[in-house]
Short mmCIF file of C-alpha atoms in Angstrom, two decimals:
data_model
loop_
_atom_site.label_atom_id
_atom_site.label_comp_id
_atom_site.label_asym_id
_atom_site.label_seq_id
_atom_site.Cartn_x
_atom_site.Cartn_y
_atom_site.Cartn_z
CA MET A 1 163.60 111.99 64.55
CA ALA A 2 166.13 112.41 61.47
CA GLY A 3 168.53 115.26 61.75
CA ASN A 4 168.27 118.83 60.01
CA GLN A 5 165.21 119.56 61.16
CA VAL A 6 164.41 122.49 63.20
CA ALA A 7 163.07 121.63 66.73
CA ILE A 8 161.22 124.32 69.05
CA LEU A 9 162.54 125.02 72.76
CA LEU A 10 159.67 126.52 74.59
CA ILE A 11 161.30 128.82 78.05
CA SER A 12 159.01 129.59 80.15
CA HIS A 13 159.42 130.87 84.07
CA VAL A 14 156.82 128.42 85.31
CA GLU A 15 157.43 124.58 84.39
CA THR A 16 153.92 124.16 83.74
CA LEU A 17 153.52 127.09 81.74
CA ALA A 18 156.15 125.31 79.24
CA GLU A 19 154.62 122.17 79.68
CA GLY A 20 150.82 123.61 78.90
CA ALA A 21 152.61 125.47 75.57
CA ARG A 22 154.76 122.37 74.56
CA GLU A 23 151.47 120.57 74.52
CA LEU A 24 149.26 122.69 72.72
CA LEU A 25 151.84 122.79 69.99
CA GLN A 26 153.02 119.32 69.46
CA GLN A 27 149.06 118.97 68.76
CA ALA A 28 150.34 120.88 66.17
CA ASN A 29 152.43 118.72 64.58
CA PRO A 30 153.78 115.31 66.86
CA GLU A 31 156.69 114.83 64.19
CA VAL A 32 158.33 118.10 64.93
CA GLY A 33 160.29 118.16 68.49
CA VAL A 34 159.08 120.69 70.97
CA TYR A 35 160.99 121.23 74.22
CA ALA A 36 159.68 122.58 77.19
CA CYS A 37 162.07 123.97 79.39
CA GLY A 38 159.96 125.90 82.55
CA GLY A 39 161.15 127.68 86.31
CA LEU A 40 164.06 126.59 88.52
CA ASP A 41 164.51 123.07 90.06
CA GLY A 42 161.95 122.51 92.92
CA GLY A 43 159.09 123.94 90.58
CA GLU A 44 160.45 127.48 92.13
CA ILE A 45 159.53 130.17 89.26
CA GLY A 46 161.87 131.90 87.12
CA THR A 47 164.88 130.50 84.19
CA SER A 48 168.38 129.20 84.56
CA VAL A 49 171.05 128.53 81.91
CA ASP A 50 171.07 124.83 83.19
CA ARG A 51 168.23 123.82 83.25
CA ILE A 52 168.18 125.12 78.94
CA GLU A 53 171.41 123.82 78.56
CA ALA A 54 170.38 120.46 79.53
CA ILE A 55 167.32 120.26 77.35
CA VAL A 56 169.97 122.28 74.19
CA LYS A 57 172.24 118.46 75.17
CA GLU A 58 169.37 116.62 74.68
CA ILE A 59 168.29 117.49 70.94
CA ASP A 60 169.38 115.70 68.40
CA PRO A 61 173.37 118.29 67.14
CA GLU A 62 172.43 118.27 63.89
CA ASP A 63 168.97 119.76 64.68
CA ALA A 64 168.57 124.14 64.44
CA ILE A 65 166.80 125.09 67.58
CA LEU A 66 164.25 128.15 67.28
CA ILE A 67 163.77 129.58 70.91
CA PHE A 68 160.69 131.09 72.37
CA TYR A 69 160.68 132.72 75.44
CA ASP A 70 158.55 134.91 77.91
CA ILE A 71 159.21 137.53 80.28
CA GLY A 72 162.95 139.04 81.81
CA SER A 73 165.09 136.92 82.42
CA ALA A 74 164.36 134.22 79.81
CA LYS A 75 165.37 135.82 76.87
CA MET A 76 168.97 136.63 78.61
CA ASN A 77 169.61 133.72 79.55
CA ALA A 78 168.25 132.13 76.08
CA GLU A 79 171.31 134.22 74.94
CA MET A 80 173.77 132.57 77.27
CA VAL A 81 173.53 129.32 75.98
CA GLN A 82 173.07 130.82 72.84
CA GLU A 83 177.11 131.94 72.60
CA MET A 84 178.07 128.88 75.28
CA TYR A 85 176.67 126.90 72.12
CA GLU A 86 178.11 129.03 68.74
CA GLY A 87 178.90 126.03 66.81
CA ARG A 88 175.20 125.16 67.22
CA ASN A 89 172.60 126.16 64.71
CA ILE A 90 170.66 128.21 67.40
CA ALA A 91 167.99 131.51 67.15
CA ILE A 92 165.59 133.12 69.47
CA CYS A 93 162.75 134.22 67.95
CA ASN A 94 161.32 137.44 69.01
CA ALA A 95 157.08 136.35 69.18
CA PRO A 96 155.24 135.42 71.66
CA LEU A 97 155.59 131.80 73.16
CA ILE A 98 151.98 130.03 71.95
CA GLU A 99 151.42 132.54 68.37
CA GLY A 100 154.63 132.57 67.56
CA GLY A 101 154.88 128.78 68.68
CA TYR A 102 152.07 127.16 66.99
CA VAL A 103 153.33 129.36 63.78
CA ALA A 104 156.69 128.07 63.97
CA THR A 105 155.58 124.46 64.75
CA VAL A 106 153.75 124.29 61.59
CA THR A 107 156.49 125.52 59.43
CA ALA A 108 159.26 122.82 61.09
CA GLY A 109 156.21 120.28 59.85
CA LEU A 110 156.53 120.89 56.77
CA GLY A 111 160.21 119.71 56.37
CA THR A 112 162.28 122.02 54.19
CA SER A 113 161.92 125.28 55.81
CA SER A 114 165.62 126.19 57.51
CA LEU A 115 165.94 127.79 60.67
CA ALA A 116 165.64 131.65 59.26
CA LYS A 117 162.25 130.62 57.73
CA VAL A 118 160.73 129.14 60.80
CA LYS A 119 162.49 132.36 62.59
CA ARG A 120 160.39 134.57 60.07
CA GLU A 121 157.42 133.17 59.83
CA ALA A 122 156.23 133.13 63.01
CA GLU A 123 157.71 136.79 63.78
CA GLU A 124 155.51 137.60 60.89
CA GLY A 125 153.37 135.47 60.11
CA TYR A 126 150.74 135.32 62.88
CA SER A 127 148.44 137.94 63.64
CA LYS A 128 145.67 138.31 66.71
CA GLU A 129 143.08 139.69 64.44
CA GLY A 130 144.09 137.01 61.58
CA MET B 1 191.98 141.38 96.16
CA ASN B 2 193.63 137.90 96.36
CA ASN B 3 190.66 134.41 96.73
CA GLU B 4 190.52 134.83 100.01
CA GLN B 5 189.12 138.27 99.88
CA ALA B 6 187.06 137.74 96.97
CA ALA B 7 185.26 134.53 98.97
CA GLN B 8 185.00 137.17 102.11
CA TRP B 9 183.53 139.72 99.62
CA MET B 10 181.02 136.54 98.62
CA ARG B 11 180.46 136.40 102.09
CA GLN B 12 179.46 139.62 103.28
CA THR B 13 177.30 140.26 100.57
CA ALA B 14 175.19 136.90 100.71
CA GLU B 15 175.04 138.59 104.74
CA LYS B 16 174.11 142.53 103.49
CA LEU B 17 171.32 140.75 101.16
CA VAL B 18 170.05 138.37 103.92
CA GLU B 19 169.54 141.29 105.91
CA HIS B 20 167.54 143.14 103.00
CA LYS B 21 166.07 140.77 101.63
CA ASP B 22 162.93 142.03 102.29
CA GLU B 23 163.14 145.66 101.83
CA LEU B 24 164.95 144.32 98.04
CA SER B 25 161.85 142.19 97.06
CA LYS B 26 159.49 145.68 98.41
CA LEU B 27 161.14 147.41 96.19
CA ASP B 28 160.81 145.06 93.13
CA GLN B 29 156.97 145.03 93.86
CA PHE B 30 156.81 148.66 92.66
CA VAL B 31 159.31 148.47 89.17
CA GLY B 32 158.40 144.42 88.73
CA ASP B 33 157.93 141.08 90.13
CA GLY B 34 158.20 141.83 93.71
CA ASP B 35 160.70 138.74 94.56
CA HIS B 36 164.54 140.32 93.72
CA GLY B 37 165.29 139.51 97.67
CA VAL B 38 164.45 136.31 97.20
CA ASN B 39 166.47 135.73 93.77
CA MET B 40 169.26 137.41 95.78
CA GLU B 41 169.09 135.25 98.02
CA ARG B 42 168.76 132.46 96.65
CA GLY B 43 171.69 133.11 94.32
CA PHE B 44 174.92 134.69 96.89
CA ARG B 45 173.57 131.33 99.23
CA ALA B 46 174.83 128.55 96.22
CA VAL B 47 177.82 131.47 95.55
CA VAL B 48 178.87 130.78 99.40
CA GLU B 49 177.68 127.12 99.88
CA ASN B 50 180.32 126.39 97.74
CA LEU B 51 183.32 128.85 98.20
CA ASP B 52 185.03 125.99 100.54
CA ASP B 53 185.31 123.80 96.92
CA TRP B 54 186.86 126.77 95.15
CA LYS B 55 189.28 127.81 97.74
CA ASP B 56 192.00 126.24 95.66
CA LEU B 57 191.44 127.74 92.37
CA SER B 58 192.67 130.76 90.82
CA LEU B 59 190.70 134.53 90.85
CA SER B 60 189.59 133.92 87.78
CA GLN B 61 188.07 130.78 87.80
CA LEU B 62 186.54 131.56 91.28
CA MET B 63 185.20 134.29 89.56
CA GLN B 64 184.17 132.14 86.75
CA LYS B 65 182.26 129.95 89.23
CA ILE B 66 180.38 132.73 91.18
CA GLY B 67 179.29 133.91 88.00
CA SER B 68 177.62 130.21 86.91
CA ALA B 69 176.27 130.06 89.81
CA LEU B 70 174.49 133.21 90.09
CA VAL B 71 173.54 132.78 86.57
CA SER B 72 172.16 128.97 87.17
CA ASN B 73 170.53 129.95 90.98
CA VAL B 74 168.75 133.49 90.83
CA GLY B 75 166.50 132.71 88.49
CA GLY B 76 164.95 136.51 87.87
CA ALA B 77 166.81 138.95 85.56
CA ALA B 78 169.05 139.87 87.81
CA GLY B 79 170.74 136.44 87.28
CA PRO B 80 172.03 136.85 83.47
CA LEU B 81 173.26 140.39 84.62
CA TYR B 82 175.01 139.74 87.81
CA GLY B 83 176.59 136.50 85.97
CA THR B 84 177.72 137.94 83.58
CA ALA B 85 179.77 140.74 85.84
CA PHE B 86 181.52 137.75 86.98
CA MET B 87 181.97 135.75 84.06
CA ARG B 88 183.65 139.12 82.68
CA LEU B 89 185.55 139.68 86.01
CA GLY B 90 187.21 136.23 85.03
CA THR B 91 187.83 136.77 82.07
CA ALA B 92 189.43 140.25 82.57
CA TRP B 93 191.95 138.57 85.59
CA THR B 94 192.77 135.53 83.37
CA ASP B 95 196.63 136.29 84.72
CA VAL B 96 196.15 137.55 88.06
CA ASP B 97 196.98 136.22 91.34
CA GLN B 98 196.18 139.58 93.16
CA VAL B 99 193.92 142.11 91.90
CA ASP B 100 195.76 145.77 91.64
CA GLY B 101 194.85 148.81 90.26
CA PRO B 102 195.10 148.44 86.73
CA ALA B 103 193.20 144.41 87.55
CA TRP B 104 190.39 146.70 88.86
CA MET B 105 190.23 149.57 86.30
CA SER B 106 189.99 146.25 83.40
CA GLY B 107 187.97 144.52 85.26
CA MET B 108 185.02 146.90 86.01
CA ALA B 109 184.95 148.21 82.61
CA LYS B 110 184.91 144.57 81.20
CA ALA B 111 181.53 143.88 83.50
CA VAL B 112 180.24 146.97 82.44
CA GLU B 113 180.16 146.30 79.43
CA GLY B 114 178.88 142.91 79.83
CA ILE B 115 175.88 144.07 81.75
CA ALA B 116 175.01 146.77 78.89
CA GLN B 117 175.13 144.68 76.30
CA ARG B 118 173.60 141.40 78.18
CA GLY B 119 171.00 143.63 79.56
CA LYS B 120 170.80 145.83 76.08
CA ALA B 121 170.75 148.62 78.43
CA GLN B 122 173.01 151.73 79.24
CA ALA B 123 173.50 153.93 81.47
CA GLY B 124 170.35 156.26 82.76
CA ASP B 125 168.19 154.30 82.03
CA GLY B 126 167.22 153.21 85.96
CA THR B 127 169.14 149.50 86.16
CA LEU B 128 172.26 148.02 88.18
CA LEU B 129 173.87 149.53 85.22
CA ASP B 130 173.74 153.54 87.56
CA VAL B 131 176.14 151.73 90.22
CA TRP B 132 178.49 149.56 88.78
CA SER B 133 179.10 152.28 85.69
CA PRO B 134 179.94 155.69 87.66
CA VAL B 135 182.02 152.42 90.14
CA ALA B 136 184.14 151.48 87.17
CA ALA B 137 184.37 155.08 85.71
CA ILE B 138 186.35 156.38 89.04
CA LEU B 139 188.64 153.35 88.68
CA ASP B 140 192.70 154.48 87.42
CA GLU B 141 195.99 152.92 87.55
CA ASN B 142 196.12 153.53 91.58
CA GLU B 143 195.03 151.78 94.18
CA PRO B 144 191.41 151.55 94.50
CA ASP B 145 190.15 154.46 97.01
CA TRP B 146 186.84 152.14 98.95
CA LYS B 147 185.38 154.44 100.54
CA LYS B 148 184.69 156.66 96.93
CA ILE B 149 184.10 153.40 95.65
CA GLU B 150 180.93 153.17 98.18
CA ASP B 151 180.05 156.34 98.03
CA ALA B 152 179.78 156.43 94.29
CA ALA B 153 177.86 153.42 94.61
CA GLN B 154 175.97 154.84 96.75
CA THR B 155 175.18 158.16 94.51
CA GLY B 156 174.79 155.85 91.55
CA MET B 157 171.73 153.83 93.51
CA GLU B 158 169.69 157.27 94.77
CA GLU B 159 169.86 159.04 91.82
CA THR B 160 167.83 155.83 90.20
CA GLU B 161 164.67 156.99 91.78
CA SER B 162 164.47 160.06 90.29
CA MET B 163 165.15 157.98 86.57
CA VAL B 164 162.18 156.80 84.37
CA VAL B 165 162.80 153.44 84.17
CA LYS B 166 163.84 152.11 80.55
CA LYS B 167 164.51 148.64 80.97
CA GLY B 168 162.56 145.27 82.29
CA ARG B 169 159.50 145.29 83.61
CA GLY B 170 159.82 148.64 85.27
CA ALA B 171 160.01 150.18 81.67
CA LEU B 172 155.94 149.02 81.23
CA LEU B 173 155.41 152.09 84.10
CA GLY B 174 156.95 154.77 82.17
CA GLU B 175 156.63 157.54 84.29
CA LYS B 176 155.56 156.32 86.50
CA SER B 177 158.59 154.69 87.64
CA VAL B 178 159.93 157.84 89.19
CA GLY B 179 159.60 157.96 92.96
CA HIS B 180 161.60 154.35 93.31
CA LEU B 181 165.06 152.92 93.80
CA ASP B 182 165.66 150.92 91.56
CA PRO B 183 166.58 147.30 93.36
CA GLY B 184 169.17 146.12 91.20
CA ALA B 185 170.52 149.17 91.92
CA VAL B 186 169.92 148.89 95.43
CA SER B 187 171.21 144.54 95.35
CA SER B 188 174.54 146.35 93.89
CA PHE B 189 175.44 148.88 96.36
CA TYR B 190 175.03 146.51 98.98
CA LEU B 191 177.77 144.24 97.07
CA PHE B 192 180.04 147.72 96.28
CA GLN B 193 179.34 148.33 100.35
CA ALA B 194 180.47 144.63 101.04
CA LEU B 195 183.41 144.82 98.95
CA ALA B 196 184.38 147.84 100.26
CA LYS B 197 183.54 146.19 103.62
CA THR B 198 186.20 143.08 103.05
CA MET B 199 188.93 145.17 101.74
CA ASP B 200 189.02 147.75 104.54
CA GLU B 201 189.76 145.10 106.52
CA GLY B 202 192.16 143.37 104.50
CA GLU B 203 193.69 146.81 104.79
CA GLY B 204 193.46 147.08 108.88
#
């Protein structure tokens, strides 16, 4: 993928949950960089700054990153990584992993959407009753 | 406190957490997801396993390493909270070889500020901050009174029993959270109890 895109990073306490969510979102647009970070080493439940950091390093430095999280420590760990990589364009999205992530993937796939726009669309754009 | 005492503090804490692992997880079944004991044991085991490799580091670097190990290994919400606290101690003690009264005061103030920022919480929300905050509040320019610190930590912990939890998964329970000790406050009490014991032994 060329740089200057918005990549989607999904953080969950469970590896298979993050992977499953990634699979679902990737189907919405295979061109968008969708990354999954789930669980701890050894398949245990939890989230880890190290693992999140490793994925951030994998993503093209020119790309912005929009992070989705599930519960508890996932958001705090996402914020820690965001602070560690101040020079990078990283935002944390306060929308549900699946519904919000789906809207974000579609919006990011339009190619011209900024990080702020993708985040806004995801936070405002989904509705359980839609 | 010097580097060796800090390492001893970590060992004593890890011992206490192993001893009380089931109790902490049981408390967490009421107000969380029941894994606080397991998570804390995993985090502090990772710290203790690395202490030998860290023995030549400065106190500031040691605190940073402890913080990183906790963030990476605890796995639950306590990871970033405890991790941030130790990293802030590390930042506060950049030019310090030996932590004395003023350094304890400034370091703990920074740690409390870090926990509050990370957890978007304040004292009274029924979290570990209800132990860290009163401990920080009794520190002044004098050498810490370790008995007083242990007592303040214990009182802070006990007070979380009557609080309505406002942060974390316990917040979903609302009023039903009253009557339960906060697991993070209990593990924090063990941390400060271990600190008091280490420092008393050091002086004796």
